Every structure is written in C-alpha cells, then in structure tokens.
mmCIF file of C-alpha atoms in Angstrom:
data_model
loop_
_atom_site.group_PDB
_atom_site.id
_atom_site.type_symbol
_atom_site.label_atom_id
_atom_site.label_comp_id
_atom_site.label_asym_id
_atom_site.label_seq_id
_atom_site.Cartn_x
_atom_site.Cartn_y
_atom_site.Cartn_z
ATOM 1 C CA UNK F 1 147.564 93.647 122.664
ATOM 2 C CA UNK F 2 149.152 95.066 125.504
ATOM 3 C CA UNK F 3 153.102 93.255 125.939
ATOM 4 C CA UNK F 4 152.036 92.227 129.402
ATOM 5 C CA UNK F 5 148.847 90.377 127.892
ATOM 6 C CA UNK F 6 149.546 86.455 128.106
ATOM 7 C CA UNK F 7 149.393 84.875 125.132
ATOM 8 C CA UNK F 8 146.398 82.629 123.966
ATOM 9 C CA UNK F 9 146.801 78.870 124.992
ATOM 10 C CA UNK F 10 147.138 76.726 121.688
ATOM 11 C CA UNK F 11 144.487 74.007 123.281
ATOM 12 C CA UNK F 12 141.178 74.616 123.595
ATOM 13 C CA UNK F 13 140.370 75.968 127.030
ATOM 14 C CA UNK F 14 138.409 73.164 129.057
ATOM 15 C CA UNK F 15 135.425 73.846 130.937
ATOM 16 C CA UNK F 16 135.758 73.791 134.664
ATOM 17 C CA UNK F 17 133.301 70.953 135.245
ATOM 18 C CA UNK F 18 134.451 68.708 132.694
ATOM 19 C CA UNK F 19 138.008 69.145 132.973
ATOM 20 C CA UNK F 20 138.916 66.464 135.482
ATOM 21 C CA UNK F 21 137.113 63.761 133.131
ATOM 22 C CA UNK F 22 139.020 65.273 130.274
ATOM 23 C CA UNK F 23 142.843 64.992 131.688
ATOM 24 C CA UNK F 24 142.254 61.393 132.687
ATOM 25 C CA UNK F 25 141.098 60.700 129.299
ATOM 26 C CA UNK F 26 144.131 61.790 128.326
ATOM 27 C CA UNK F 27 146.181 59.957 130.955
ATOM 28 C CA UNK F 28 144.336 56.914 129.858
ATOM 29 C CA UNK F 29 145.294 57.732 126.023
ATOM 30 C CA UNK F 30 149.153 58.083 127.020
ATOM 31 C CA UNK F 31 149.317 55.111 128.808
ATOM 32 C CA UNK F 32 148.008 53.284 126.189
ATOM 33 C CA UNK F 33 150.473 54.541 123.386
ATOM 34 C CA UNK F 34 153.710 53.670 126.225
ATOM 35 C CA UNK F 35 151.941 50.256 127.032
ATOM 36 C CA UNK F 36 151.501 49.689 122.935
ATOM 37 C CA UNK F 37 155.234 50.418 122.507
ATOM 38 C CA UNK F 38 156.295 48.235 125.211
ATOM 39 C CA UNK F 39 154.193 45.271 123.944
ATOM 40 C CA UNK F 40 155.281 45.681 120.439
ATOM 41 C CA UNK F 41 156.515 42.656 118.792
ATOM 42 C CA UNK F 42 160.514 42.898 119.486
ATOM 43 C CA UNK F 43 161.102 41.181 115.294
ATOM 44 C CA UNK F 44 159.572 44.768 114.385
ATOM 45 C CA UNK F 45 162.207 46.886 115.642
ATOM 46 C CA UNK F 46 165.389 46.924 114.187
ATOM 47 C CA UNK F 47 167.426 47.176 116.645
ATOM 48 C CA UNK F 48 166.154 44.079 118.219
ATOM 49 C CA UNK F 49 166.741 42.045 115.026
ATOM 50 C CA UNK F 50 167.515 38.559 114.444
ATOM 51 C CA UNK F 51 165.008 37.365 116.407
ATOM 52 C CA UNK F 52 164.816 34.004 113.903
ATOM 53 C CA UNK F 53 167.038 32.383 111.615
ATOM 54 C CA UNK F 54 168.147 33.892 108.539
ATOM 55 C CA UNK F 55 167.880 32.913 104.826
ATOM 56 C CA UNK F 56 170.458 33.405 102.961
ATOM 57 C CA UNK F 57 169.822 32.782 98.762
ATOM 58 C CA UNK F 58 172.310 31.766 96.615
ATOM 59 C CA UNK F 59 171.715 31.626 92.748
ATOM 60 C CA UNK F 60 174.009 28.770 91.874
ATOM 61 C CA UNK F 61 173.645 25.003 92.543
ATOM 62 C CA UNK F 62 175.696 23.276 95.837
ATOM 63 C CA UNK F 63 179.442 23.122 95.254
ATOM 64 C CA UNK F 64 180.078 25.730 93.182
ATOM 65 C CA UNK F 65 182.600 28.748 94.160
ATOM 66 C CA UNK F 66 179.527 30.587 94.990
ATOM 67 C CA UNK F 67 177.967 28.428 97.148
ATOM 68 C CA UNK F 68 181.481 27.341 98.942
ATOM 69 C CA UNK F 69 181.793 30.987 99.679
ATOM 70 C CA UNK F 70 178.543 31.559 100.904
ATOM 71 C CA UNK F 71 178.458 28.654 103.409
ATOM 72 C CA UNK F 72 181.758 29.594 104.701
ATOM 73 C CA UNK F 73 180.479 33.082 105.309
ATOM 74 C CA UNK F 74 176.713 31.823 106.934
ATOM 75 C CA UNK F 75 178.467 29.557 109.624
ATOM 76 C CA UNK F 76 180.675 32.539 110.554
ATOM 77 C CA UNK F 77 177.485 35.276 110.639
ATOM 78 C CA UNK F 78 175.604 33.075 112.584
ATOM 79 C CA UNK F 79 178.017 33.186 115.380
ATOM 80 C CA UNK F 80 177.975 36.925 115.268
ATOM 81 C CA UNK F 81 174.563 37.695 114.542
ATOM 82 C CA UNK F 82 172.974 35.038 117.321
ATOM 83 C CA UNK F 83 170.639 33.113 114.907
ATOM 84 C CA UNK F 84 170.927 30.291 112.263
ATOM 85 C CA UNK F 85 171.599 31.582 108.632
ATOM 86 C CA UNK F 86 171.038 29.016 106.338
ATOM 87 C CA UNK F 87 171.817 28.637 102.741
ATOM 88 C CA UNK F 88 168.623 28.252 100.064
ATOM 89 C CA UNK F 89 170.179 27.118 96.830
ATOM 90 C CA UNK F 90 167.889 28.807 93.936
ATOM 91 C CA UNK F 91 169.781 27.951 91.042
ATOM 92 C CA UNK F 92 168.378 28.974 87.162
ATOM 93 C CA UNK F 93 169.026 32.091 84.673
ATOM 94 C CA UNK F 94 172.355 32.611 85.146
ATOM 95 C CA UNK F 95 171.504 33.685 88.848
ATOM 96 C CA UNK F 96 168.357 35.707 87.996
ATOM 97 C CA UNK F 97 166.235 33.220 89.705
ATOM 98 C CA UNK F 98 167.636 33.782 92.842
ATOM 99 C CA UNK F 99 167.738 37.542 92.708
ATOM 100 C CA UNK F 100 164.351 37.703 91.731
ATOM 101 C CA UNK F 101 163.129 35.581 94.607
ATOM 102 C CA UNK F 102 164.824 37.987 96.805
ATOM 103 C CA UNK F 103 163.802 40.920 95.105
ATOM 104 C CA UNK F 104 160.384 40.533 96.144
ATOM 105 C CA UNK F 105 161.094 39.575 99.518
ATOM 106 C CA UNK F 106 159.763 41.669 102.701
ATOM 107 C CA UNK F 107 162.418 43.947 103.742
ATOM 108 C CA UNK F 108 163.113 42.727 106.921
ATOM 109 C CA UNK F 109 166.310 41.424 107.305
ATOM 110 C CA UNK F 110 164.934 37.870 106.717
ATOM 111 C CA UNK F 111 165.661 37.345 103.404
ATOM 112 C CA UNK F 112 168.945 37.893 102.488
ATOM 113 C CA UNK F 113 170.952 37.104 98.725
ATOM 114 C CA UNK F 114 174.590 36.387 97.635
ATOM 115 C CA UNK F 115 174.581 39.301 94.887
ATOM 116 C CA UNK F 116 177.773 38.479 92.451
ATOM 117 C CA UNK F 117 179.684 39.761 89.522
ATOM 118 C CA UNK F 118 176.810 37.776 87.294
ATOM 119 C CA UNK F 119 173.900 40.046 88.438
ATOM 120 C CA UNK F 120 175.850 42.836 86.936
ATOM 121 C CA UNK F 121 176.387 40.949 83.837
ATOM 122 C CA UNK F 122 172.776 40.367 83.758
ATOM 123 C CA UNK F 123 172.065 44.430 83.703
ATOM 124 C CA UNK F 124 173.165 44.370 80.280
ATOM 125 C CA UNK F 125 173.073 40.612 79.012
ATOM 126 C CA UNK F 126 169.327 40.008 79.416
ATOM 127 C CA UNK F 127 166.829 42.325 77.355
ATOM 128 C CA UNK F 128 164.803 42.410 80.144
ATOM 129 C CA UNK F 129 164.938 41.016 83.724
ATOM 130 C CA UNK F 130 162.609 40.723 86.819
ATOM 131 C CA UNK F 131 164.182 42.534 89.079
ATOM 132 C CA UNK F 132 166.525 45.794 88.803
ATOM 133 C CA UNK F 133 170.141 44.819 90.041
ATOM 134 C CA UNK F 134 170.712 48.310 91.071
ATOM 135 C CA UNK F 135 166.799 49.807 92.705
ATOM 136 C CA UNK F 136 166.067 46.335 94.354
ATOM 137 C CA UNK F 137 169.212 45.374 96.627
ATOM 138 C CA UNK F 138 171.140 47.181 99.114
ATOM 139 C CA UNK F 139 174.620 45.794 99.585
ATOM 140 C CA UNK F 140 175.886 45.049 103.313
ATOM 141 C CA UNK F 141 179.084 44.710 101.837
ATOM 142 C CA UNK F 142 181.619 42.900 99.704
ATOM 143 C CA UNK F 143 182.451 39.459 100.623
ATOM 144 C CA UNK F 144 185.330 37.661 98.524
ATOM 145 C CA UNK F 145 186.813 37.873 95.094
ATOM 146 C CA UNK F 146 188.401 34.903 92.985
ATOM 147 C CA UNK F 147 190.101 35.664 89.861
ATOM 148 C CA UNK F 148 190.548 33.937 86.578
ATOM 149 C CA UNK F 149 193.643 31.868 85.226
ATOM 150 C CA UNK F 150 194.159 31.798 81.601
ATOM 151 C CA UNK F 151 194.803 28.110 81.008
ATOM 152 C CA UNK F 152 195.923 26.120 78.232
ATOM 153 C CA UNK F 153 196.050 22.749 76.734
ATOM 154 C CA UNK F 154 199.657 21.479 78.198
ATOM 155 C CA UNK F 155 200.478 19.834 74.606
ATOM 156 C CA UNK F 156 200.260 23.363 73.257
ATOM 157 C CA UNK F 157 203.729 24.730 72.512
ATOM 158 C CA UNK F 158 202.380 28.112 74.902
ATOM 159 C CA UNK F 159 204.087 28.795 78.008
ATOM 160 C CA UNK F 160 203.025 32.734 78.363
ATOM 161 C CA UNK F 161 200.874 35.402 77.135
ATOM 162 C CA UNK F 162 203.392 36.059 74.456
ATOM 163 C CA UNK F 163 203.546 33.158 73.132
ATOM 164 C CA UNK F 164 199.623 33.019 72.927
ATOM 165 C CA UNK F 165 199.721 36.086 70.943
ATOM 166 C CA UNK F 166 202.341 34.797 68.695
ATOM 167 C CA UNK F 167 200.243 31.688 68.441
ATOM 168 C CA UNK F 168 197.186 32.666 67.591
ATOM 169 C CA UNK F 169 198.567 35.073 65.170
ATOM 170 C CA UNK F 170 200.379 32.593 63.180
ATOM 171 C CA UNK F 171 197.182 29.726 63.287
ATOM 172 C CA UNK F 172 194.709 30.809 60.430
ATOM 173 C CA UNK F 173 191.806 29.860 62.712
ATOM 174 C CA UNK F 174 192.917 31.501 65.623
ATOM 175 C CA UNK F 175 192.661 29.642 69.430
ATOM 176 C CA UNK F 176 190.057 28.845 70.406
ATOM 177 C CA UNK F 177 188.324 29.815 74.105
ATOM 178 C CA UNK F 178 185.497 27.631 76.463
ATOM 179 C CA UNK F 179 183.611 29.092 78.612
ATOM 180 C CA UNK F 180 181.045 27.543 81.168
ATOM 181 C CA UNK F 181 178.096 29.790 79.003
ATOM 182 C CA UNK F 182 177.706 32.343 77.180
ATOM 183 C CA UNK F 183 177.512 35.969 79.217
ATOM 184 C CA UNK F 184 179.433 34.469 82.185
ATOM 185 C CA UNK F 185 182.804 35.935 83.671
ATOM 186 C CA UNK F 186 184.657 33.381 82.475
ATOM 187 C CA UNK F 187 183.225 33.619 78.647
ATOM 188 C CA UNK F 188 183.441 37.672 79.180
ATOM 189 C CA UNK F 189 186.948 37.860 80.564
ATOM 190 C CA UNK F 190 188.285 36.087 77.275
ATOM 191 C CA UNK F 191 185.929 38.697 75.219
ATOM 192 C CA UNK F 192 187.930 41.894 77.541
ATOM 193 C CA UNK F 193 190.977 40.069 76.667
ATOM 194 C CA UNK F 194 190.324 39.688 72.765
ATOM 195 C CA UNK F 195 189.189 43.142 72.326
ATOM 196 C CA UNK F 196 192.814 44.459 74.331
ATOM 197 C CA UNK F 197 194.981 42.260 72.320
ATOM 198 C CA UNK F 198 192.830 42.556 68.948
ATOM 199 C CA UNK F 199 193.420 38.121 68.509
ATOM 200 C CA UNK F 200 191.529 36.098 66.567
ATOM 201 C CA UNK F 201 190.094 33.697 69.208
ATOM 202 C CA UNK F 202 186.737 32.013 69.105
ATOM 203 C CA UNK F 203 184.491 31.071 71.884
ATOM 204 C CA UNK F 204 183.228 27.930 72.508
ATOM 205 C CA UNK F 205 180.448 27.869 74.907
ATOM 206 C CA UNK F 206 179.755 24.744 77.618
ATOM 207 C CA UNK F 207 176.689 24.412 79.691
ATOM 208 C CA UNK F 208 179.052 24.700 83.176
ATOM 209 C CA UNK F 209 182.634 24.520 83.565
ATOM 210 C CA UNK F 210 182.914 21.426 83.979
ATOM 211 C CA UNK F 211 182.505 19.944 80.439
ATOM 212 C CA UNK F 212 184.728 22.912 79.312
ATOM 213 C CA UNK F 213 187.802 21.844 81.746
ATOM 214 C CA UNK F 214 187.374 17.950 80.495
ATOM 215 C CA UNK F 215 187.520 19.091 76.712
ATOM 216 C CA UNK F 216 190.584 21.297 77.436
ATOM 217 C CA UNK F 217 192.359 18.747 79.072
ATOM 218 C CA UNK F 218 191.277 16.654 76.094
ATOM 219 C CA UNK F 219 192.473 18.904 73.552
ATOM 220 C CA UNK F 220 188.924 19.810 72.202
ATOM 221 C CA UNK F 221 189.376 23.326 72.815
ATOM 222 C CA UNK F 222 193.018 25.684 73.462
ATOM 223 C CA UNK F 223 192.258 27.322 76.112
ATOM 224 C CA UNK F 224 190.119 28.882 78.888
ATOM 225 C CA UNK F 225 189.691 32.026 81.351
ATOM 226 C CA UNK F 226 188.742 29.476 84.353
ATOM 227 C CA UNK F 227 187.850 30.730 87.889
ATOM 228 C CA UNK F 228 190.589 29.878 89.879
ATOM 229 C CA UNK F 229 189.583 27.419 92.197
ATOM 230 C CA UNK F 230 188.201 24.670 89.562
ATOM 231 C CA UNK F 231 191.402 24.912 87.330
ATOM 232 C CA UNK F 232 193.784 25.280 90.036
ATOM 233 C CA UNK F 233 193.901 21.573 90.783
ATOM 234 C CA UNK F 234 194.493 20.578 87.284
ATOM 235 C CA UNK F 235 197.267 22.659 86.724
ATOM 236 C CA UNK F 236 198.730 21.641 90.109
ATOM 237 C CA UNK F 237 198.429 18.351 88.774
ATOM 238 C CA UNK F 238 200.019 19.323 85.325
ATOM 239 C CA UNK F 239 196.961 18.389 83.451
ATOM 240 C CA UNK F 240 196.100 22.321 82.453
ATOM 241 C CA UNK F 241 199.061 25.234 82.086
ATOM 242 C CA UNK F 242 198.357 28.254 83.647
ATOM 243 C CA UNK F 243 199.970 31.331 81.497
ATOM 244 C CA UNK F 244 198.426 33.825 83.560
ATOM 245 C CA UNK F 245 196.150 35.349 86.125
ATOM 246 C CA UNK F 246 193.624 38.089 85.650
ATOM 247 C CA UNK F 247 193.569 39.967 88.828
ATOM 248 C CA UNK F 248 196.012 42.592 89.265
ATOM 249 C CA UNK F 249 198.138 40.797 91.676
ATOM 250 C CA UNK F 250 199.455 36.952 91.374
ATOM 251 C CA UNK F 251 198.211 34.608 92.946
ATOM 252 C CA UNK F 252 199.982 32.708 96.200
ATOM 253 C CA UNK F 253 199.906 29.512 95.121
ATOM 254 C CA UNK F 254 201.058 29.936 91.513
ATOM 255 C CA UNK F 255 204.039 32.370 92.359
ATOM 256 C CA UNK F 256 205.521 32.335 89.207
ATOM 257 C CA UNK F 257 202.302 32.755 86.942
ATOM 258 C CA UNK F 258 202.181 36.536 85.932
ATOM 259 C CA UNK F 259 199.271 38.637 86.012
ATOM 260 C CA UNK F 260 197.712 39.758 82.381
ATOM 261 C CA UNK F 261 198.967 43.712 83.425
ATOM 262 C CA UNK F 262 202.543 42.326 83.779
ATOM 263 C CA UNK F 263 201.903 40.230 80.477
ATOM 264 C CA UNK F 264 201.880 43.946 78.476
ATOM 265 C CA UNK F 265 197.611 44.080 79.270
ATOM 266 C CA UNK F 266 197.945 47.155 81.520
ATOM 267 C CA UNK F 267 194.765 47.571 83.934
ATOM 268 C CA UNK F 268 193.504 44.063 83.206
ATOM 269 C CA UNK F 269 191.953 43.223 86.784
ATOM 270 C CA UNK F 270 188.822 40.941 86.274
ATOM 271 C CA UNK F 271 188.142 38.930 89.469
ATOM 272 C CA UNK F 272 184.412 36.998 89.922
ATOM 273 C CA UNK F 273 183.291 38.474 93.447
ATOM 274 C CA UNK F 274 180.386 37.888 95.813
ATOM 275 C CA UNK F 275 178.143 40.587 98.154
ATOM 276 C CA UNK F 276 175.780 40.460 101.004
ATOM 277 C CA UNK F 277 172.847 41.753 99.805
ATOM 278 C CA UNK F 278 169.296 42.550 101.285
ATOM 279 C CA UNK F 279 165.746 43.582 99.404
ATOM 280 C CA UNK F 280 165.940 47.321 98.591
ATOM 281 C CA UNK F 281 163.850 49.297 101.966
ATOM 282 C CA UNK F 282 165.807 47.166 104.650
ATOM 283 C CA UNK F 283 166.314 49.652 107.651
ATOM 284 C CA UNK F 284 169.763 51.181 107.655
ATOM 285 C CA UNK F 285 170.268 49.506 111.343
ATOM 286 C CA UNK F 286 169.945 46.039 110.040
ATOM 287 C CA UNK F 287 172.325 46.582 106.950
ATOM 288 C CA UNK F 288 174.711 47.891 109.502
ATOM 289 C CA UNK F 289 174.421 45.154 111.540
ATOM 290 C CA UNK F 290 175.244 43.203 109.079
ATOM 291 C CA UNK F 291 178.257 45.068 107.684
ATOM 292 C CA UNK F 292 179.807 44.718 111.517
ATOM 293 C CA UNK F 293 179.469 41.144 111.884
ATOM 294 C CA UNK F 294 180.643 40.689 107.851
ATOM 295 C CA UNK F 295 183.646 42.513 108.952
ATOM 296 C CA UNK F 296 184.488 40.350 111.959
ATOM 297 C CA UNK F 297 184.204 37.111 109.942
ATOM 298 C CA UNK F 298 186.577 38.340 106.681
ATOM 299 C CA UNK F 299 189.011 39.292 109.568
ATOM 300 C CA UNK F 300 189.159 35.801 111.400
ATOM 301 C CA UNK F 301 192.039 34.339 110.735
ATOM 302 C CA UNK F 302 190.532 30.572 110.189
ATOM 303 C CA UNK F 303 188.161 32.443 107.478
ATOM 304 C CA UNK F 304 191.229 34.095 105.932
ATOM 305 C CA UNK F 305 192.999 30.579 105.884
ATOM 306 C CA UNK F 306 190.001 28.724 104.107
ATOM 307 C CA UNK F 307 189.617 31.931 101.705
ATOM 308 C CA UNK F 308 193.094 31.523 100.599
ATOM 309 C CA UNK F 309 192.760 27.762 99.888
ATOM 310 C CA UNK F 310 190.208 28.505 97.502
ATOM 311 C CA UNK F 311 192.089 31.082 95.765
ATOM 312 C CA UNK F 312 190.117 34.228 97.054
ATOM 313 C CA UNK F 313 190.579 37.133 98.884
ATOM 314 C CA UNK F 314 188.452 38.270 101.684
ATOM 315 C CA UNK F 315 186.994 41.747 100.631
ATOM 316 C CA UNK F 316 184.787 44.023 102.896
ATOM 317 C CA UNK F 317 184.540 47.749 103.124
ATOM 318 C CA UNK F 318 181.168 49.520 103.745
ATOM 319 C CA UNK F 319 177.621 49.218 101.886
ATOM 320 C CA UNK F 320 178.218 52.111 99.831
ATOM 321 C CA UNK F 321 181.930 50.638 98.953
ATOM 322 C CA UNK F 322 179.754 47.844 97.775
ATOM 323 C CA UNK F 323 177.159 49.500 95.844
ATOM 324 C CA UNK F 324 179.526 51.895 94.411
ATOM 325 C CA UNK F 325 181.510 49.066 92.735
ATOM 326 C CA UNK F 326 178.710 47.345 91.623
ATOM 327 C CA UNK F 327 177.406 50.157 89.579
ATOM 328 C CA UNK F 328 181.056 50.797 88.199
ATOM 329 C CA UNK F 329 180.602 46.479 87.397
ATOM 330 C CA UNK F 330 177.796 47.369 85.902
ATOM 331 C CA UNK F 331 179.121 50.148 83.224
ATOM 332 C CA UNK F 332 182.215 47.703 82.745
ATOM 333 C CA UNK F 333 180.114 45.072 81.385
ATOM 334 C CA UNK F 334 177.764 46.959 79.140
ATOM 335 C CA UNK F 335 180.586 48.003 76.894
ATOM 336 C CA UNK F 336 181.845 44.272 77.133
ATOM 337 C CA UNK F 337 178.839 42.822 76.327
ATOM 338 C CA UNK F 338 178.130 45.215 73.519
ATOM 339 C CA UNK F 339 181.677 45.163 71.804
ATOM 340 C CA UNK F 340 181.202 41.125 71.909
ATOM 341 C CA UNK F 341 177.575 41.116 70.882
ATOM 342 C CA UNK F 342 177.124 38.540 73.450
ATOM 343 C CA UNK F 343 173.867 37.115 74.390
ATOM 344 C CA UNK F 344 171.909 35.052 76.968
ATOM 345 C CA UNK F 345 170.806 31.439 75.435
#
C-alpha cells in the first residue's frame, strides 16, 4: 500500500443513510452509562464510604481488656470516620467465634473485627479452625499492646526473678503457674518463660482470670503471668507482688518492677495486643481510611491518657506493619505451643 494510502478505519464503515440513526444510538448508549454512574448507589464506591454505622466485633465478653480497648477506640473512630461504630460482643472459642463471624462477612467496610494476639495463638492451638487468621483479614493497623506482670503470692519469700529461680529450684514440686485457660497469653507467656529458664513450674489452668487472681491471692496457686491491667490493682493494693514485667520496657506505674530481659531473660518481650481488622477483599481505599483516622485517635492526647491508665501503649503503624507482625506472632507461637504441647479444651 502506497505510504500516502490512509489507513483502514478500525469501525465498521456506516452506510450513508443509516448513519445519522446509528450515532444517536450511540449518543443515547453514552448517556446512559454517565447517567448509570451518576445514579449509582454512593455505599458502593469506596471513596464515598461510611455511609452507615459501623460494626465493630469483638471476641471477648464486656469488660474485659479487649473490649475496654475496643470501646475506647470506636467512640474515637466515629468522630473521625462520620458514622456510629458500635461494639458487637461475640464472645466463645477463645475468640474464634468472633473471627469467624467476621470472616464471612461482605467486604465492605461494614463489618469490621478486633483481631488480637489470641487469633494467632489459635493458628497453631486449634487442629482446625473456621476461618484462616492470615487469608481472611486485612489489618488497618495495630491498635494497643498490654503486657504481662509476673505476680506472686505476697506470703512467698520471692521478691525478684532470682529469687523465683532459686525457689523453684530448691521446692521438689516446683511453683506452680494459673492461667485464665489453657492456650491463652497469659498460660503461654509462663510456657516461653519455663522453656528460657529450664524451671520446673506447673500450670494450673482457670476458666478466666478471674478465679486464677482470687486463688493466688489465696495461696492456692504461686504465681501468675497476669495481663497488666487486672493484676495491677492488686498489687497496688499489696494483695499480689509483682517481680516483673514482660514487655521489653517497664512499666510507668510500677517503676521499680524490672522487665524479664533485665531479670537475665534477654529478648523476653511478650505483650497481649489488639488490631483493626476487616474481611479479606475490602478495597484498599477503605482500609486506608481507616488506618488515617486509627492514627489520629492513638495520637489524641485524652486517648493516650486513658491508654496509659490501663497499662497499654497506643501502637499504630501501617496495614502491612500490622500484618507483617502478625505473621511473625504467628511463627512465635507455633514453636511455643509445640515445645509446651499445649492444647485447646
């Protein structure tokens, strides 16, 4: 073909007496797709979401550090967000109840779940679970952590980690360890801590911590790897002594309680901690969305305050902070759980 030839048209040619009624046709048809788009529902697009309240699910009964956190956070994220979040307790399983409920939730944005340490627990602790912690969540971010205090009967003649050691080295049964359940942080911090110092110690499981701190304080049972904020008062109170703290830095209120590292533990750092998550498929936009206004409430100084009095530490960072710590939770725990042989009842 000649270089000066024009090139053949892509569309079909139209016929000269047909080809009025043909462009309006499609004038009509391109209308229609700009007058669809326009009329769309606004809940649809992502960048117009919330356009309703949000749920948010936790997997623990009301009260609980999980819960406390999580209502904190909701009233602070519905001020940024411009809708209601409100908390749906789903407690059962150890938290698997919840997560599973969530799971299998439309990704919308609509559904949202406080993902904690326990879900990563789970990966390993349960034989087989309804939901897959890592393919059915993506993580908006981290929200708080809370550590553990190693406590101790106050009749005890223990007033460190050392003298723990020497303690349960010198008993012929050992010291003993309660736990709110078997396979939570509290039981598996004591199990990290056992298999570092090489101790006889023997856990004695409660159904919630509850039981477990009233038996301590009774003399039932030596000690205990307690979240912070339900021991806390008790050893304020001098009803519980706290030898130390399993986070890597001390705690503010109990200044001159040493962390397990400083105890001769190097690298101890278990902390229970709580995400935002969403069902796996949530558009990018929304989880964003939600990582911005997360970010604004750990960084208001009221939420900081309140954080503090309950022992935690705001957290944050960005979704793939999050997720990237949660599958490094996850490894963590499998060789826990494995070296302890510990099951869920």
């Amino acid at each position: 073909m000649p270089a000066s030839s024009p090139r053949p048209s892509p569309w079909p040619a139209l016929r000269p007496q047909r080809a009025g009624r043909r462009l309006f046709t499609l004038a009509a048809l391109a209308a229609a797709v700009v007058l669809g788009s326009a009329t769309a529902p606004a809940a649809a697009q992502p960048e117009a979401w919330p356009t309703k309240p949000i749920r948010l699910v936790v997997g623990y009964a009301a009260g609980g550090a999980t819960d406390v956190v999580a209502r904190l956070v909701a009233v602070k994220m519905s001020e940024q967000l411009g809708q209601p979040m409100l908390v749906d307790n789903r407690a059962g399983a150890n938290s698997n109840l919840g997560a599973e409920i969530v799971a299998r939730a439309a990704p919308d944005g609509y559904t949202l779940y406080v993902y904690t340490i326990a879900n990563t627990i789970n990966a390993s602790l349960y034989p087989r679970l309804g939901y897959d912690p890592v393919k059915d969540f993506e993580l908006a971010g981290l929200m708080a952590k809370i550590p553990n205090i190693l406590v101790v009967n106050p009749k005890l003649p223990i007033r460190s980690v050392a003298d723990y050691v020497r303690h349960a080295k010198a008993s012929k049964e050992g010291l003993t360890f309660a736990s709110s359940g078997a396979g939570s942080s509290i039981h598996l911090s004591g199990e990290m801590f056992k298999m570092q110092s090489g101790l006889n110690m023997l856990h004695v499981p409660y159904k919630g911590s509850a039981p477990a701190i009233t038996d301590l304080m009774g003399g039932q049972v030596d000690s205990m790897f307690d979240n912070a904020p339900s021991s806390l008062p008790h050893v304020q109170a001098g009803k519980l002594r706290a030898i130390a703290v399993t986070s890597a830095q001390r705690l503010p209120q109990l200044p001159d309680v040493p962390t397990l590292a400083e105890s001769g533990y190097a690298g101890f750092d278990v902390q229970s901690w709580f995400a935002l998550a969403a069902p796996a498929g949530t558009p990018r936009p929304v989880i964003d969305r939600l990582n911005a206004a997360l970010a604004k409430v750990l960084a208001a100084p009221d939420v900081r305050q309140r954080l503090q009095d309950l022992a935690a530490t705001p957290a944050g960072g960005t979704p793939e902070q999050a997720r990237a710590f949660a599958a490094a939770e996850i490894q963590r725990w499998r060789e826990v759980v494995k070296a302890s042989g510990a099951s869920a009842q």
